[in-house]
Every structure is written in C-alpha cells, then in structure tokens.
Tab-separated table of C-alpha atoms in Angstrom:
chain	number	residue	atom	x	y	z
A	1	MET	CA	24.199	50.995	70.229
A	2	SER	CA	23.326	53.700	67.782
A	3	GLY	CA	25.774	56.226	66.315
A	4	ASP	CA	23.965	59.185	68.099
A	5	LEU	CA	24.359	57.176	71.675
A	6	PHE	CA	28.046	56.330	70.791
A	7	GLU	CA	28.632	60.143	69.988
A	8	GLN	CA	26.815	61.414	73.418
A	9	THR	CA	28.847	59.134	75.349
A	10	TYR	CA	32.124	59.806	73.719
A	11	GLU	CA	31.158	63.652	74.517
A	12	ARG	CA	29.986	62.626	78.086
A	13	ALA	CA	33.514	60.667	78.848
A	14	LYS	CA	35.436	63.419	77.271
A	15	ALA	CA	34.509	66.004	79.622
A	16	VAL	CA	35.524	64.057	82.576
A	17	VAL	CA	38.764	62.970	81.510
A	18	GLY	CA	41.479	63.770	84.492
A	19	GLN	CA	38.469	63.748	86.873
A	20	VAL	CA	39.523	61.374	89.649
A	21	HIS	CA	36.944	59.136	91.403
A	22	GLN	CA	38.110	57.337	94.729
A	23	LEU	CA	36.918	53.682	95.290
A	24	PRO	CA	37.658	52.123	98.663
A	25	LEU	CA	38.740	48.552	97.920
A	26	GLY	CA	38.947	47.278	101.723
A	27	ARG	CA	41.350	45.187	103.750
A	28	MET	CA	43.217	42.963	101.335
A	29	SER	CA	42.620	39.110	102.288
A	30	LYS	CA	45.455	36.681	101.997
A	31	LYS	CA	43.080	34.073	101.291
A	32	GLU	CA	41.429	35.982	98.340
A	33	PHE	CA	44.637	36.956	96.841
A	34	GLN	CA	45.849	33.015	96.914
A	35	ARG	CA	42.572	31.791	95.552
A	36	PHE	CA	43.369	34.245	92.469
A	37	ALA	CA	46.737	32.600	92.313
A	38	TYR	CA	44.941	29.202	92.387
A	39	ALA	CA	42.590	30.129	89.962
A	40	CYS	CA	45.399	31.675	87.409
A	41	GLY	CA	47.190	28.344	87.944
A	42	ASP	CA	50.160	29.670	89.501
A	43	VAL	CA	50.817	28.608	93.206
A	44	SER	CA	54.344	30.338	93.361
A	45	PRO	CA	55.540	29.854	96.852
A	46	ARG	CA	55.674	33.492	97.081
A	47	TYR	CA	52.081	33.763	96.809
A	48	VAL	CA	50.620	30.889	99.006
A	49	ASP	CA	53.582	30.205	101.521
A	50	ASP	CA	54.878	32.796	104.336
A	51	ASP	CA	58.088	31.207	105.115
A	52	ALA	CA	59.158	30.526	101.649
A	53	ALA	CA	57.786	34.226	100.487
A	54	ARG	CA	59.934	35.504	103.567
A	55	ALA	CA	63.251	33.443	102.085
A	56	GLU	CA	62.646	35.155	99.058
A	57	GLY	CA	62.942	38.693	100.700
A	58	PHE	CA	59.380	39.182	100.854
A	59	PRO	CA	57.612	40.225	104.251
A	60	GLU	CA	55.109	37.452	103.850
A	61	ALA	CA	53.089	35.981	101.272
A	62	VAL	CA	52.516	38.739	98.451
A	63	ALA	CA	49.401	39.047	96.448
A	64	PRO	CA	50.026	38.084	92.585
A	65	PRO	CA	51.004	41.086	90.584
A	66	LEU	CA	47.884	41.138	88.650
A	67	PHE	CA	45.169	40.621	91.699
A	68	LEU	CA	44.556	44.718	92.382
A	69	SER	CA	44.020	45.525	88.880
A	70	GLY	CA	42.306	41.872	87.833
A	71	VAL	CA	39.657	41.579	90.274
A	72	MET	CA	36.482	43.055	88.713
A	73	GLY	CA	34.438	44.087	91.531
A	74	TRP	CA	35.407	45.026	95.354
A	75	GLU	CA	31.949	45.264	96.519
A	76	PRO	CA	29.167	43.041	97.959
A	77	GLY	CA	26.769	43.515	94.841
A	78	PRO	CA	25.321	43.848	92.527
A	79	ALA	CA	22.150	41.993	93.104
A	80	GLU	CA	21.248	39.876	90.214
A	81	GLU	CA	18.512	41.875	88.997
A	82	ASP	CA	21.084	44.685	89.049
A	83	LEU	CA	22.873	42.710	86.066
A	84	ARG	CA	22.325	43.081	82.341
A	85	PRO	CA	21.319	39.936	80.376
A	86	ASP	CA	24.971	39.079	79.332
A	87	GLY	CA	25.637	39.054	83.240
A	88	THR	CA	27.613	42.410	83.646
A	89	GLY	CA	26.906	44.897	85.942
A	90	LYS	CA	24.902	47.748	85.040
A	91	SER	CA	27.470	49.775	87.104
A	92	GLU	CA	30.598	47.988	85.810
A	93	THR	CA	31.796	51.326	84.232
A	94	VAL	CA	35.101	51.391	86.506
A	95	GLY	CA	33.309	54.348	88.100
A	96	LEU	CA	33.284	56.361	84.669
A	97	PRO	CA	29.838	57.811	82.662
A	98	LEU	CA	30.055	54.619	80.025
A	99	GLU	CA	26.571	53.497	80.980
A	100	GLY	CA	24.882	51.532	78.171
A	101	LEU	CA	28.328	50.388	76.872
A	102	ARG	CA	29.881	47.127	77.416
A	103	LEU	CA	33.669	47.181	78.040
A	104	MET	CA	36.101	44.588	76.768
A	105	GLY	CA	39.862	44.365	78.216
A	106	ALA	CA	42.128	45.283	75.757
A	107	GLY	CA	45.262	45.028	78.076
A	108	GLN	CA	46.883	46.596	80.792
A	109	ASP	CA	50.402	48.403	81.614
A	110	ILE	CA	51.149	47.973	85.604
A	111	GLU	CA	54.126	49.139	87.516
A	112	LEU	CA	54.301	47.531	90.771
A	113	HIS	CA	55.826	49.603	93.756
A	114	HIS	CA	55.185	47.856	96.848
A	115	ASP	CA	54.211	44.634	98.014
A	116	VAL	CA	50.812	43.851	98.430
A	117	VAL	CA	50.233	41.873	101.467
A	118	ASP	CA	47.077	40.339	104.102
A	119	GLY	CA	45.450	43.387	105.758
A	120	MET	CA	46.756	46.392	103.681
A	121	ASP	CA	43.773	48.529	103.412
A	122	ILE	CA	43.674	49.674	99.806
A	123	VAL	CA	41.806	52.633	97.768
A	124	ALA	CA	41.536	53.172	94.136
A	125	HIS	CA	42.121	56.559	92.711
A	126	ILE	CA	40.361	56.443	89.172
A	127	SER	CA	40.312	58.408	86.543
A	128	LEU	CA	39.804	58.557	82.587
A	129	ASP	CA	43.112	59.022	80.843
A	130	GLY	CA	41.695	59.426	77.458
A	131	VAL	CA	38.800	58.265	74.999
A	132	ASP	CA	38.830	58.058	71.121
A	133	LEU	CA	35.748	57.287	69.011
A	134	LYS	CA	36.833	55.108	66.318
A	135	GLN	CA	35.508	53.142	63.523
A	136	GLY	CA	36.251	49.165	63.768
A	137	ARG	CA	35.937	46.449	61.489
A	138	SER	CA	32.571	45.421	63.242
A	139	GLY	CA	31.497	49.128	63.767
A	140	THR	CA	31.924	52.099	65.797
A	141	LEU	CA	33.826	51.572	69.279
A	142	LEU	CA	34.903	53.635	71.976
A	143	LEU	CA	38.679	52.942	73.076
A	144	VAL	CA	38.732	54.090	76.390
A	145	ARG	CA	42.096	54.477	78.560
A	146	VAL	CA	41.653	54.388	82.484
A	147	LEU	CA	44.284	55.281	84.894
A	148	ARG	CA	44.039	53.490	88.435
A	149	ARG	CA	46.565	54.375	91.449
A	150	TYR	CA	46.120	52.078	94.024
A	151	VAL	CA	46.878	53.594	97.525
A	152	ASP	CA	47.433	51.818	100.809
A	153	GLY	CA	46.530	53.318	104.149
A	154	GLU	CA	49.863	55.031	104.648
A	155	GLY	CA	49.249	56.793	101.595
A	156	ARG	CA	51.935	55.084	99.130
A	157	GLU	CA	51.066	53.804	95.757
A	158	VAL	CA	51.344	50.283	95.643
A	159	LEU	CA	50.511	49.915	92.154
A	160	THR	CA	49.871	52.309	88.842
A	161	CYS	CA	47.562	50.604	86.225
A	162	ARG	CA	46.800	52.081	83.138
A	163	GLU	CA	44.184	49.895	81.161
A	164	SER	CA	42.749	50.082	77.810
A	165	PHE	CA	39.174	48.917	77.056
A	166	ILE	CA	37.366	48.674	73.887
A	167	ALA	CA	33.649	49.903	74.644
A	168	ARG	CA	30.902	48.756	72.252
B	1	MET	CA	55.288	24.454	84.071
B	2	ALA	CA	58.316	25.950	82.442
B	3	THR	CA	61.209	23.594	82.076
B	4	GLN	CA	63.736	25.462	83.299
B	5	THR	CA	64.644	24.811	86.996
B	6	THR	CA	67.530	26.688	87.836
B	7	PRO	CA	67.051	30.435	88.121
B	8	PRO	CA	69.629	32.414	86.095
B	9	ARG	CA	72.021	34.662	87.597
B	10	PHE	CA	71.628	38.164	86.653
B	11	ALA	CA	75.525	38.366	85.334
B	12	ASP	CA	74.621	35.181	83.125
B	13	ILE	CA	71.673	36.878	81.505
B	14	THR	CA	72.318	38.144	77.990
B	15	VAL	CA	70.120	40.060	75.296
B	16	GLY	CA	68.625	37.667	72.972
B	17	GLN	CA	68.416	34.881	75.809
B	18	ALA	CA	65.481	33.057	75.421
B	19	ILE	CA	62.509	32.755	78.059
B	20	PRO	CA	61.788	29.305	78.252
B	21	ALA	CA	58.033	27.916	76.646
B	22	LEU	CA	55.308	27.778	79.650
B	23	VAL	CA	52.628	25.805	78.234
B	24	LYS	CA	49.066	26.738	79.614
B	25	ARG	CA	46.121	24.879	78.739
B	26	PRO	CA	42.959	26.548	80.296
B	27	THR	CA	40.068	24.698	80.757
B	28	GLY	CA	36.083	25.714	81.382
B	29	LEU	CA	36.438	24.967	84.913
B	30	GLN	CA	39.439	27.309	85.340
B	31	LEU	CA	37.767	29.939	83.625
B	32	PHE	CA	35.063	29.706	86.007
B	33	ARG	CA	37.057	29.958	89.176
B	34	TYR	CA	38.672	32.897	87.677
B	35	SER	CA	35.305	34.651	86.996
B	36	ALA	CA	34.404	33.861	90.546
B	37	VAL	CA	37.539	35.233	92.507
B	38	THR	CA	37.537	38.043	90.349
B	39	TRP	CA	33.771	38.923	90.783
B	40	ASN	CA	33.057	38.828	86.862
B	41	ALA	CA	29.990	37.625	86.267
B	42	HIS	CA	30.000	38.044	82.506
B	43	LEU	CA	28.147	35.008	80.902
B	44	ILE	CA	31.010	35.128	77.917
B	45	HIS	CA	33.482	33.471	80.197
B	46	TYR	CA	31.455	30.687	81.770
B	47	ASP	CA	28.375	29.952	79.742
B	48	ASP	CA	29.218	28.276	76.388
B	49	ALA	CA	25.560	28.789	74.801
B	50	TYR	CA	25.848	32.565	75.748
B	51	ALA	CA	29.229	32.493	74.138
B	52	ARG	CA	28.269	31.100	70.636
B	53	SER	CA	25.047	33.453	70.672
B	54	GLU	CA	27.606	36.240	70.436
B	55	GLY	CA	29.443	34.210	67.429
B	56	TYR	CA	32.342	32.811	69.462
B	57	PRO	CA	33.486	29.461	69.079
B	58	ALA	CA	33.067	28.938	73.236
B	59	VAL	CA	33.494	30.850	76.301
B	60	LEU	CA	36.358	33.262	76.163
B	61	VAL	CA	39.537	33.416	78.354
B	62	GLN	CA	39.428	36.292	80.503
B	63	SER	CA	41.921	39.428	79.273
B	64	HIS	CA	43.550	39.384	82.388
B	65	LEU	CA	43.892	35.735	82.719
B	66	HIS	CA	46.366	36.143	79.375
B	67	GLY	CA	48.514	38.590	81.272
B	68	ALA	CA	48.909	36.277	84.538
B	69	PHE	CA	50.082	33.491	82.197
B	70	LEU	CA	52.812	35.836	80.768
B	71	ILE	CA	53.818	36.745	84.318
B	72	GLN	CA	54.206	33.391	85.278
B	73	ALA	CA	56.288	32.512	82.391
B	74	ALA	CA	58.847	35.557	83.180
B	75	LEU	CA	58.728	34.807	87.276
B	76	ASP	CA	59.003	31.116	86.426
B	77	TRP	CA	62.200	31.751	84.611
B	78	ALA	CA	63.739	34.226	86.913
B	79	GLY	CA	63.370	32.755	89.885
B	80	PRO	CA	63.301	33.084	93.586
B	81	GLY	CA	63.995	36.693	94.785
B	82	ALA	CA	63.598	38.436	91.305
B	83	ARG	CA	60.787	41.025	91.299
B	84	LEU	CA	58.286	42.200	88.966
B	85	ARG	CA	58.453	45.930	88.369
B	86	ARG	CA	56.608	46.584	85.296
B	87	PHE	CA	54.416	44.647	82.979
B	88	ARG	CA	52.320	45.286	80.149
B	89	TRP	CA	50.254	43.276	77.601
B	90	GLU	CA	47.913	43.522	74.910
B	91	ASN	CA	45.062	41.332	74.186
B	92	ARG	CA	44.959	40.406	70.239
B	93	HIS	CA	43.371	37.222	69.632
B	94	LEU	CA	40.831	35.270	71.748
B	95	ALA	CA	41.483	31.907	73.110
B	96	VAL	CA	38.914	29.261	74.543
B	97	PRO	CA	39.345	25.881	76.684
B	98	GLY	CA	41.193	23.645	74.822
B	99	ASP	CA	43.609	25.790	73.487
B	100	VAL	CA	47.358	25.320	73.960
B	101	LEU	CA	48.606	28.565	75.128
B	102	THR	CA	52.582	28.673	75.156
B	103	CYS	CA	54.086	31.583	76.542
B	104	ASP	CA	57.617	32.356	76.167
B	105	GLY	CA	59.985	35.373	75.355
B	106	ARG	CA	63.403	36.969	75.020
B	107	VAL	CA	65.532	39.430	76.619
B	108	THR	CA	65.705	42.516	75.276
B	109	ALA	CA	68.020	44.601	77.474
B	110	THR	CA	70.111	44.410	80.700
B	111	ARG	CA	71.304	46.752	83.267
B	112	THR	CA	72.145	47.629	86.905
B	113	GLU	CA	70.235	50.274	88.856
B	114	ASP	CA	70.325	51.121	92.406
B	115	GLY	CA	71.896	47.775	93.460
B	116	PHE	CA	69.641	45.506	91.553
B	117	GLY	CA	70.023	44.131	88.050
B	118	VAL	CA	67.111	45.080	85.779
B	119	VAL	CA	66.308	42.902	82.861
B	120	GLU	CA	63.671	44.059	80.283
B	121	CYS	CA	62.012	41.024	77.910
B	122	GLU	CA	59.232	40.918	75.539
B	123	LEU	CA	56.831	38.064	76.114
B	124	PHE	CA	54.332	36.144	73.476
B	125	GLU	CA	51.726	34.023	73.978
B	126	HIS	CA	50.634	32.229	70.924
B	127	ASN	CA	48.132	29.224	70.512
B	128	GLN	CA	48.373	25.913	68.774
B	129	ASP	CA	47.862	27.418	65.420
B	130	GLY	CA	50.679	30.073	65.783
B	131	LYS	CA	48.280	32.940	66.004
B	132	LEU	CA	49.358	35.384	68.626
B	133	CYS	CA	47.077	35.612	71.321
B	134	ALA	CA	48.869	38.332	73.804
B	135	PRO	CA	52.016	39.981	73.258
B	136	GLY	CA	53.710	41.424	76.498
B	137	TRP	CA	56.670	42.988	78.035
B	138	ALA	CA	58.141	43.055	81.326
B	139	VAL	CA	60.867	44.627	83.378
B	140	ILE	CA	62.052	42.642	86.356
B	141	GLY	CA	64.613	43.265	89.094
B	142	PHE	CA	67.156	40.640	90.331
B	143	PRO	CA	69.243	40.719	92.996
B	144	LEU	CA	72.925	40.847	92.529
B	145	THR	CA	74.959	38.079	93.956
B	146	GLN	CA	78.627	38.520	95.290
B	147	GLY	CA	81.032	39.455	92.537
B	148	GLU	CA	78.347	41.404	90.574
B	149	SER	CA	78.675	44.775	89.596
B	150	ALA	CA	75.976	47.358	91.108
C-alpha cells in the first residue's frame, strides 16, 4: 500500500473512533465451541462434558475463553470469489473502514464476565478504540485498537475484548 | 500436558510460585483445523507455498492459538473450579509447525475478593530456541475452601 493510501485510511479510521457497530453472532452452538476446543488441543472437561462442567460449578459445558474473540467470521460467507488472493475476506475489517489493508492480530486483552453456553444469542458491539500511524522496520503500518463487547440476549455483557491489529 | 496433577489450594499459592510448563507442538493439521473452526481462510496458516512466498519459513501458528496455549497452561495448573477472569497476551515472534512451544509462568500477586481467592500470574510462551513468542498475563479466581479467609 502506498503512503498516500495509508494516510487516507488513517484519516478515515480516526473519524470513526468510538462509533459502535453491532454484529449479530447468532445462537451459540455447543458443537462449534467444542470443535474450537479440540482444534486448540485443549479438551478440558469443562468444555466438552456437561456433567464434569457441572461438577466444577458451571451450568453445563462452557465455551473456551477465546472462542468468542477467536472466531474470525460468524456469517455463512463470504463466497470464494469475494476472497482476496491471500484468502482473507475483502470485508474482514472487523466492521471498520480499513478496506485494502491486511490485519495481523497482535494480541488481545479479554475480561470474562459470564459463562458462554449452548443456545446463548450473542451480539458483538464493535468500535475502533484508537489508531496510530507508525513507521515499522518494514515500512509504514497502522496500529489499530478495536473494542468488542459481546452482549447476550438478556443485555448482559459476557465478554469484553480489546484487540490490537497491525494493518499493512 | 502439564506435569502437575494435583491442583493447588488458594491458601497454598504464593507469589513467585511457578506455573508448570505445558509443551505444545503445533502441527500443520492443527493449524488447518483451527483455521476451519474459526472461519479463517487466510492462506498463510495452511498453504506452505503461499507462506514461503511471503517470506515466512512455513505456515504460521495463528495469533489466537498462541493465546489459547497460554490459557491452557494457566488453567491446567489452576485446576477444576478455577475461573479465568481476565487474560491478555501479545504476539512477539512467529511460530510454525514443528516448533516446540513451552508455556509456563509464575504467580505475581494473590488476594481475596468477593469470597474468592484471586491470583495474578505472568505467562510466557517460548520456542525451542528460547525466543519469546508470546508473553501473557492472567487473573484467575479460585474457590475458597473451608478454613480459607474470604
């Protein structure tokens, strides 16, 4: 990306800092979060066994802590023709005006308020917390900080996630 | 898996106490399955030729998978009944299939709060060359057993 495009994207992003975009994630599925646990190589009983989870004081099997904030896409698509040559979705900009940039996850800070269980209906409230234009070792980059608040059908915030991305 | 089998009682946890090492050896198959379940089609995680074309030695372990490894190390140590309350990590160095990632840490603070024991710990994920791939930090709530002050 050219320097001008970085500047334009930086200015566009700065203009929407604090604006909240809602993304319905749909109903949580035990099978999906248990597959996540298996893929992580962590099949602790609390994630995969209802009885064992109850014995630990959970209501039933619970989602691994990083399930909500680790899943990249919650929609059926995109279609393959809507992917970039590197496989990333053209719209994978966490609902923010960062088109044309590639985001690399740099880490998260999560606060867990309530257990995530099968059948919960979750909406993510997403906003840009901040953006900085920087000169890295390999050139210009944007450091993007995103705030995601995951809220259940009863209006309870179940998880708060602050994530940093490097956008090139 | 971590070597510890008996979870600690909150009353016995002290600042400086080590969190036993959990060794993870990510494979290409694991990265593919993690990409699949997280609906992440980025070729860099499952297409070796593509990853090399971008200058990487092989496909890359996903950012969040480093975090998941650190959480597993902390909660395997904490044991049943413990609750992760807060967690953060940073991605500092890439990892690829075949790397041996050792996750461990140490307790940095303990306190009681709202009828729970609360433990803060720092966490580290190093590769086989001693390179720090991902530092982390966790706050874990422990149930208080009889005789432990609330």
